[in-house]
Amino acid sequence: MAATAEPRVDDVLLAEPRGFCAGVDRAIEIVERALERFGAPIYVRHEIVHNTYVVNDLKAKGAIFIEDLADVPPGATLVFSAHGVPRSVRDEARHRGFQVFDATCPLVTKVHVEVAKLAREGYEFVMIGHKGHPEVEGTMGQLSEGIYLVEDVADVARVNPKGDKLAVVTQTTLSVDDAAAILAAVKARFPAVREPKQQDICYATQNRQDAVKLMAPQVDVVIVVGSPTSSNSNRLRELAERLGTPAYMVDSTEDLQPAWFDGRPRVGLTAGASAPDVLVQQVIARLRELGAVSVRRMAGVEETVRFPLPVGLGDKSMREFSSSRS
Ligand code: 0O3
Ligand code: SF4
């Protein structure tokens, strides 16, 4: 019997931008610098970012990832993950006297600050996000009450605020289109609802989704590099599928299945905000083994956002913050 030929990839199109955002870059650097400065172990509450490779790499360097502060010994150095923490966690860490470095993305902190400020003015909140996600727990956990989670349009009907001052906030990594539909439903039910001046969905989420919207119609299959726990990576895969292009998420090259490219020679490649470029390069190398002869970068928005590191973790790192929203 004749052997079946392996499916052939011809062309790889790389989405721009893709991969690390400024918040992820900063969060990983905080753990690395804490390890350099204070030595192992450094405790990290929750995965610093939702990526298997990043977490394993930091574990190998001496980071210990925990979910419960009860697992952190007295006197330890503790880093909060990029997704942010509820106030109760921050308070507990302070009471137990840990040396804390906060790797919460400044764009998540901005949402926390807004929630706290408006709550003092008497507002309640609708939060658009995914139940159980650490960022949602962190943002909702800025208040002890008066913040109602909606995951979809149907949930909006179930919100029953006690007063008449209502504001809306969102998770930073949502599907831009889903969030707009849910926000429209919130505004239809509560016409006076207060919206953020600038949407909470961040520049990186917006830019990566915009890039997939451009790329997906030009290819036969989309590969998203990202871990299953990564919300923003899942949204990229889902978006490509919604645009009619089969799409798969891979945590590493081992997940790539040649059958995906059967009769689909044009491959689009992108990566979630927490997926390191080394994995993208490994995927490209594997696609070359499968026959790819051309690897082209799409034109896209250049991102220049940089966030400074926390005080105590470095000076040469005080990089300027400039905005580059698309
Ligand atoms: O929030 P998400 O699951 O997408 O988190 P990741 O994959 O770690 O990516 C970084 C985004 C983040 C820290 C929250 O905005
Ligand atoms: Fe910050 Fe956006 Fe990156 Fe989240 S995805 S860490 S909010 S820049």
Coordinates of C-alpha atoms and ligand atoms in Angstrom, one line a residue:
M1 CA 0.0 0.0 0.0
A2 CA 1.4 3.4 -0.9
A3 CA 2.3 5.6 2.1
T4 CA 0.1 8.6 2.5
A5 CA 2.1 11.8 1.9
E6 CA 2.3 14.2 4.9
P7 CA 0.1 17.3 4.3
R8 CA 2.1 20.2 3.0
V9 CA 2.2 23.8 4.3
D10 CA 3.1 26.3 1.6
D11 CA 2.9 29.8 3.1
V12 CA 2.9 31.1 6.7
L13 CA 1.4 34.5 7.5
L14 CA 2.4 36.1 10.8
A15 CA -0.1 38.3 12.5
E16 CA 1.2 41.7 13.7
P17 CA 1.2 42.4 16.6
R18 CA 1.2 39.0 18.4
G19 CA 2.7 37.6 21.6
F20 CA 3.9 39.5 24.7
C21 CA 2.2 42.7 25.7
A22 CA 3.8 45.3 28.0
G23 CA 2.1 44.0 31.1
V24 CA 3.3 40.4 30.6
D25 CA 6.8 41.6 29.8
R26 CA 6.9 43.6 33.0
A27 CA 5.4 40.8 35.1
I28 CA 8.0 38.3 34.0
E29 CA 10.8 40.8 34.5
I30 CA 9.6 41.4 38.1
V31 CA 9.9 37.7 39.0
E32 CA 13.3 37.5 37.2
R33 CA 14.6 40.5 39.0
A34 CA 13.3 39.5 42.3
L35 CA 15.1 36.1 41.9
E36 CA 18.3 37.9 40.9
R37 CA 18.1 40.4 43.8
F38 CA 16.8 38.3 46.6
G39 CA 17.6 34.8 45.5
A40 CA 15.4 31.7 45.3
P41 CA 12.8 31.0 46.3
I42 CA 10.5 33.8 45.2
Y43 CA 6.8 33.0 45.8
V44 CA 4.3 34.0 43.1
R45 CA 0.6 34.1 43.8
H46 CA -1.1 32.3 40.8
E47 CA 0.7 31.7 37.5
I48 CA 2.5 35.0 36.8
V49 CA 0.9 34.9 33.3
H50 CA -1.1 32.0 31.9
N51 CA 1.6 30.3 30.0
T52 CA 3.1 26.8 30.7
Y53 CA 6.5 27.6 29.2
V54 CA 6.9 30.8 31.1
V55 CA 5.8 29.2 34.4
N56 CA 8.1 26.2 34.0
D57 CA 11.0 28.4 33.1
L58 CA 10.5 30.5 36.2
K59 CA 10.1 27.4 38.3
A60 CA 13.4 26.2 37.1
K61 CA 15.0 29.5 38.2
G62 CA 13.5 29.2 41.7
A63 CA 10.0 30.6 41.6
I64 CA 7.3 28.8 43.6
F65 CA 3.8 29.3 42.4
I66 CA 1.0 29.2 45.0
E67 CA -2.7 30.0 45.1
D68 CA -3.2 30.3 48.8
L69 CA -1.1 32.7 50.9
A70 CA -1.1 30.1 53.7
D71 CA 1.5 28.3 51.6
V72 CA 4.0 31.2 51.9
P73 CA 6.4 31.0 54.8
P74 CA 7.1 34.0 57.1
G75 CA 9.6 36.5 55.7
A76 CA 9.2 35.4 52.1
T77 CA 9.2 37.6 49.0
L78 CA 5.9 37.4 47.2
V79 CA 4.9 38.5 43.7
F80 CA 1.2 39.1 42.7
S81 CA 0.5 37.9 39.2
A82 CA -0.2 40.1 36.2
H83 CA -4.0 39.5 36.6
G84 CA -4.2 41.3 39.9
V85 CA -5.5 40.4 43.3
P86 CA -8.6 41.1 45.5
R87 CA -8.1 43.5 48.3
S88 CA -8.4 40.7 50.8
V89 CA -5.2 39.1 49.4
R90 CA -3.3 42.4 49.5
D91 CA -4.4 42.9 53.1
E92 CA -3.4 39.4 54.2
A93 CA 0.0 39.8 52.6
R94 CA 0.6 43.0 54.4
H95 CA -0.6 41.6 57.8
R96 CA 1.7 38.6 57.4
G97 CA 4.6 40.9 56.6
F98 CA 5.8 39.5 53.3
Q99 CA 8.0 41.6 51.0
V100 CA 5.5 42.1 48.2
F101 CA 6.1 43.1 44.5
D102 CA 3.0 43.7 42.6
A103 CA 3.1 42.5 39.0
T104 CA -0.5 43.4 38.4
C105 CA -0.6 45.0 34.9
P106 CA -1.0 48.7 35.3
L107 CA -4.0 48.6 33.0
V108 CA -5.7 46.1 35.4
T109 CA -4.8 48.3 38.3
K110 CA -6.3 51.3 36.5
V111 CA -9.7 49.4 36.5
H112 CA -9.2 48.6 40.2
V113 CA -8.6 52.3 41.0
E114 CA -11.7 53.3 39.0
V115 CA -13.8 50.8 40.8
A116 CA -12.6 52.0 44.2
K117 CA -13.1 55.7 43.3
L118 CA -16.6 55.4 41.9
A119 CA -17.6 53.1 44.8
R120 CA -16.7 56.0 47.2
E121 CA -19.1 58.1 45.1
G122 CA -21.9 55.7 45.7
Y123 CA -21.7 53.7 42.4
E124 CA -22.5 50.0 42.0
F125 CA -21.0 48.1 39.1
V126 CA -21.8 45.7 36.3
M127 CA -18.6 43.8 35.6
I128 CA -18.4 42.1 32.1
G129 CA -16.1 39.1 32.4
H130 CA -15.6 35.4 32.8
K131 CA -16.6 33.8 36.1
G132 CA -13.7 32.3 38.0
H133 CA -11.0 34.2 36.0
P134 CA -8.4 35.6 38.4
E135 CA -8.6 39.1 36.9
V136 CA -12.4 39.1 37.5
E137 CA -11.9 37.9 41.1
G138 CA -9.3 40.6 41.6
T139 CA -11.5 43.4 40.2
M140 CA -14.7 42.2 41.9
G141 CA -12.6 41.8 45.0
Q142 CA -11.9 45.5 45.2
L143 CA -15.3 45.8 46.8
S144 CA -17.2 43.7 49.4
E145 CA -20.5 44.2 47.7
G146 CA -22.3 46.1 44.9
I147 CA -20.5 44.6 41.9
Y148 CA -22.5 42.2 39.6
L149 CA -20.8 39.9 37.1
V150 CA -22.4 39.4 33.7
E151 CA -20.8 36.9 31.4
D152 CA -23.3 37.2 28.5
V153 CA -26.3 39.2 27.3
A154 CA -28.7 36.9 29.1
D155 CA -27.1 37.7 32.5
V156 CA -27.9 41.4 32.1
A157 CA -31.6 40.8 32.8
R158 CA -30.6 39.3 36.2
V159 CA -28.7 42.4 37.5
N160 CA -30.7 44.1 40.3
P161 CA -28.8 47.1 41.6
K162 CA -29.9 48.6 44.9
G163 CA -29.5 52.2 43.9
D164 CA -29.6 54.3 40.8
K165 CA -25.9 55.0 40.3
L166 CA -24.4 52.2 38.1
A167 CA -21.1 52.0 36.3
V168 CA -19.7 49.3 34.0
V169 CA -16.3 47.8 34.0
T170 CA -14.8 44.9 32.0
Q171 CA -12.1 42.3 32.1
T172 CA -9.2 43.5 29.9
T173 CA -8.9 40.5 27.7
L174 CA -12.5 39.9 26.4
S175 CA -13.7 39.5 22.9
V176 CA -14.1 43.0 21.7
D177 CA -17.2 42.1 19.8
D178 CA -18.8 40.1 22.6
A179 CA -18.1 42.9 25.1
A180 CA -19.7 45.4 22.7
A181 CA -22.9 43.3 22.5
I182 CA -23.1 42.8 26.2
L183 CA -22.4 46.5 26.8
A184 CA -25.2 47.4 24.4
A185 CA -27.6 45.2 26.4
V186 CA -26.4 46.8 29.7
K187 CA -27.1 50.3 28.2
A188 CA -30.5 49.2 26.9
R189 CA -31.5 48.1 30.4
F190 CA -29.7 50.9 32.3
P191 CA -29.6 53.9 30.0
A192 CA -27.9 56.1 32.6
V193 CA -25.0 53.6 33.2
R194 CA -21.6 55.2 33.4
E195 CA -19.0 53.8 31.0
P196 CA -15.2 54.1 31.4
K197 CA -13.7 57.1 29.5
Q198 CA -11.5 54.6 27.6
Q199 CA -12.7 51.0 27.3
D200 CA -11.2 48.6 29.8
I201 CA -10.3 46.1 27.1
C202 CA -6.7 46.9 26.7
Y203 CA -4.6 48.0 23.7
A204 CA -2.9 44.6 23.4
T205 CA -6.2 42.7 23.3
Q206 CA -7.7 45.1 20.8
N207 CA -4.6 45.0 18.5
R208 CA -4.2 41.2 18.5
Q209 CA -7.9 40.7 17.7
D210 CA -7.7 43.3 14.9
A211 CA -4.7 41.5 13.5
V212 CA -6.6 38.2 13.5
K213 CA -9.5 39.9 11.7
L214 CA -7.1 40.9 8.9
M215 CA -5.3 37.7 8.8
A216 CA -8.0 35.0 9.0
P217 CA -9.7 35.6 5.7
Q218 CA -6.3 35.3 3.9
V219 CA -5.4 31.9 5.2
D220 CA -6.8 28.3 5.3
V221 CA -6.1 27.6 9.0
V222 CA -5.0 29.7 12.0
I223 CA -2.7 28.6 14.7
V224 CA -2.7 30.5 18.0
V225 CA 0.3 29.9 20.3
G226 CA -1.1 30.1 23.9
S227 CA -1.9 28.0 26.9
P228 CA -5.4 26.6 27.5
T229 CA -5.8 28.8 30.6
S230 CA -5.1 32.0 28.7
S231 CA -8.3 34.0 28.1
N232 CA -6.9 36.3 25.5
S233 CA -5.4 33.4 23.5
N234 CA -8.7 31.6 23.6
R235 CA -10.4 34.7 22.2
L236 CA -8.0 34.8 19.3
R237 CA -8.7 31.2 18.3
E238 CA -12.5 31.7 18.7
L239 CA -12.4 34.9 16.6
A240 CA -10.7 33.1 13.7
E241 CA -13.3 30.4 13.9
R242 CA -16.1 32.9 13.9
L243 CA -14.6 34.4 10.7
G244 CA -14.9 31.0 9.1
T245 CA -11.3 29.9 9.3
P246 CA -10.5 26.6 11.2
A247 CA -8.3 27.6 14.2
Y248 CA -6.3 25.6 16.8
M249 CA -4.4 26.7 19.9
V250 CA -1.0 25.1 20.7
D251 CA 0.9 25.3 24.0
S252 CA 4.0 24.0 22.2
T253 CA 5.1 22.5 18.9
E254 CA 4.2 19.0 20.2
D255 CA 0.5 20.0 20.0
L256 CA 0.7 20.7 16.2
Q257 CA -1.0 18.0 14.2
P258 CA 0.0 17.7 10.5
A259 CA -3.6 16.7 9.6
W260 CA -4.7 20.2 10.4
F261 CA -2.9 21.3 7.2
D262 CA -4.4 18.6 5.0
G263 CA -5.7 20.6 1.9
R264 CA -5.0 23.8 3.9
P265 CA -1.6 25.0 2.7
R266 CA -1.9 28.7 3.8
V267 CA -1.3 29.0 7.6
G268 CA -1.9 32.1 9.7
L269 CA 0.1 32.2 12.9
T270 CA -0.4 34.4 16.0
A271 CA 0.3 34.2 19.7
G272 CA -1.6 35.3 22.8
A273 CA -0.3 38.1 25.0
S274 CA 1.3 35.6 27.4
A275 CA 3.0 33.4 24.8
P276 CA 6.8 33.9 24.4
D277 CA 8.3 34.4 20.9
V278 CA 10.6 31.3 21.4
L279 CA 7.5 29.2 21.0
V280 CA 6.4 31.0 17.9
Q281 CA 9.9 30.4 16.4
Q282 CA 9.6 26.7 17.3
V283 CA 6.2 26.5 15.6
I284 CA 7.6 28.2 12.5
A285 CA 10.5 25.7 12.4
R286 CA 8.0 22.9 12.5
L287 CA 5.9 24.4 9.8
R288 CA 9.1 24.7 7.6
E289 CA 9.6 20.9 8.2
L290 CA 6.1 20.5 7.0
G291 CA 7.0 22.3 3.8
A292 CA 6.5 26.0 4.4
V293 CA 8.7 27.9 2.0
S294 CA 7.6 31.4 2.8
V295 CA 7.0 33.1 6.1
R296 CA 5.6 36.6 5.8
R297 CA 4.9 39.2 8.4
M298 CA 1.7 41.1 8.0
A299 CA 1.7 44.8 8.2
G300 CA 0.3 45.9 11.6
V301 CA 0.2 48.4 14.4
E302 CA 3.6 48.9 16.1
E303 CA 3.3 48.7 19.9
T304 CA 5.5 51.0 22.0
V305 CA 3.8 50.7 25.3
R306 CA 6.2 50.1 28.2
F307 CA 5.5 50.1 31.9
P308 CA 8.0 50.9 34.7
L309 CA 9.0 48.3 37.2
P310 CA 8.0 48.6 40.8
V311 CA 10.2 50.6 43.2
G312 CA 12.9 48.4 44.6
L313 CA 13.4 46.3 41.5
G314 CA 15.6 48.4 39.4
D315 CA 16.5 51.7 38.0
K316 CA 17.7 51.0 34.5
S317 CA 14.3 49.5 34.1
M318 CA 12.4 52.8 34.6
R319 CA 11.2 52.7 31.0
E320 CA 8.9 55.4 29.8
F321 CA 5.2 54.7 29.4
S322 CA 3.9 55.8 26.0
S323 CA 0.5 54.9 24.6
S324 CA 0.1 53.4 21.2
R325 CA -3.6 52.5 20.9
S326 CA -4.6 51.5 17.4
Ligands
0O3_1 O1 -6.3 37.2 31.2 P1 -5.6 36.1 30.4 O2 -6.1 34.7 30.8 O3 -5.7 36.4 29.0 O4 -4.1 36.2 30.9 P2 -2.7 35.8 30.3 O5 -2.9 34.7 29.2 O6 -1.8 35.5 31.4 O7 -2.3 37.1 29.5 C1 -1.9 38.3 30.2 C2 -3.1 39.1 30.4 C3 -3.3 39.6 31.8 C4 -2.4 39.4 32.7 C5 -4.6 40.2 32.2 O8 -4.9 41.2 31.4
SF4_2 FE1 -2.0 44.4 30.6 FE2 -3.5 44.1 28.4 FE3 -1.3 42.7 28.7 FE4 -3.4 42.2 30.3 S1 -3.3 41.9 28.1 S2 -1.3 42.3 30.9 S3 -4.2 44.3 30.5 S4 -1.4 44.9 28.5

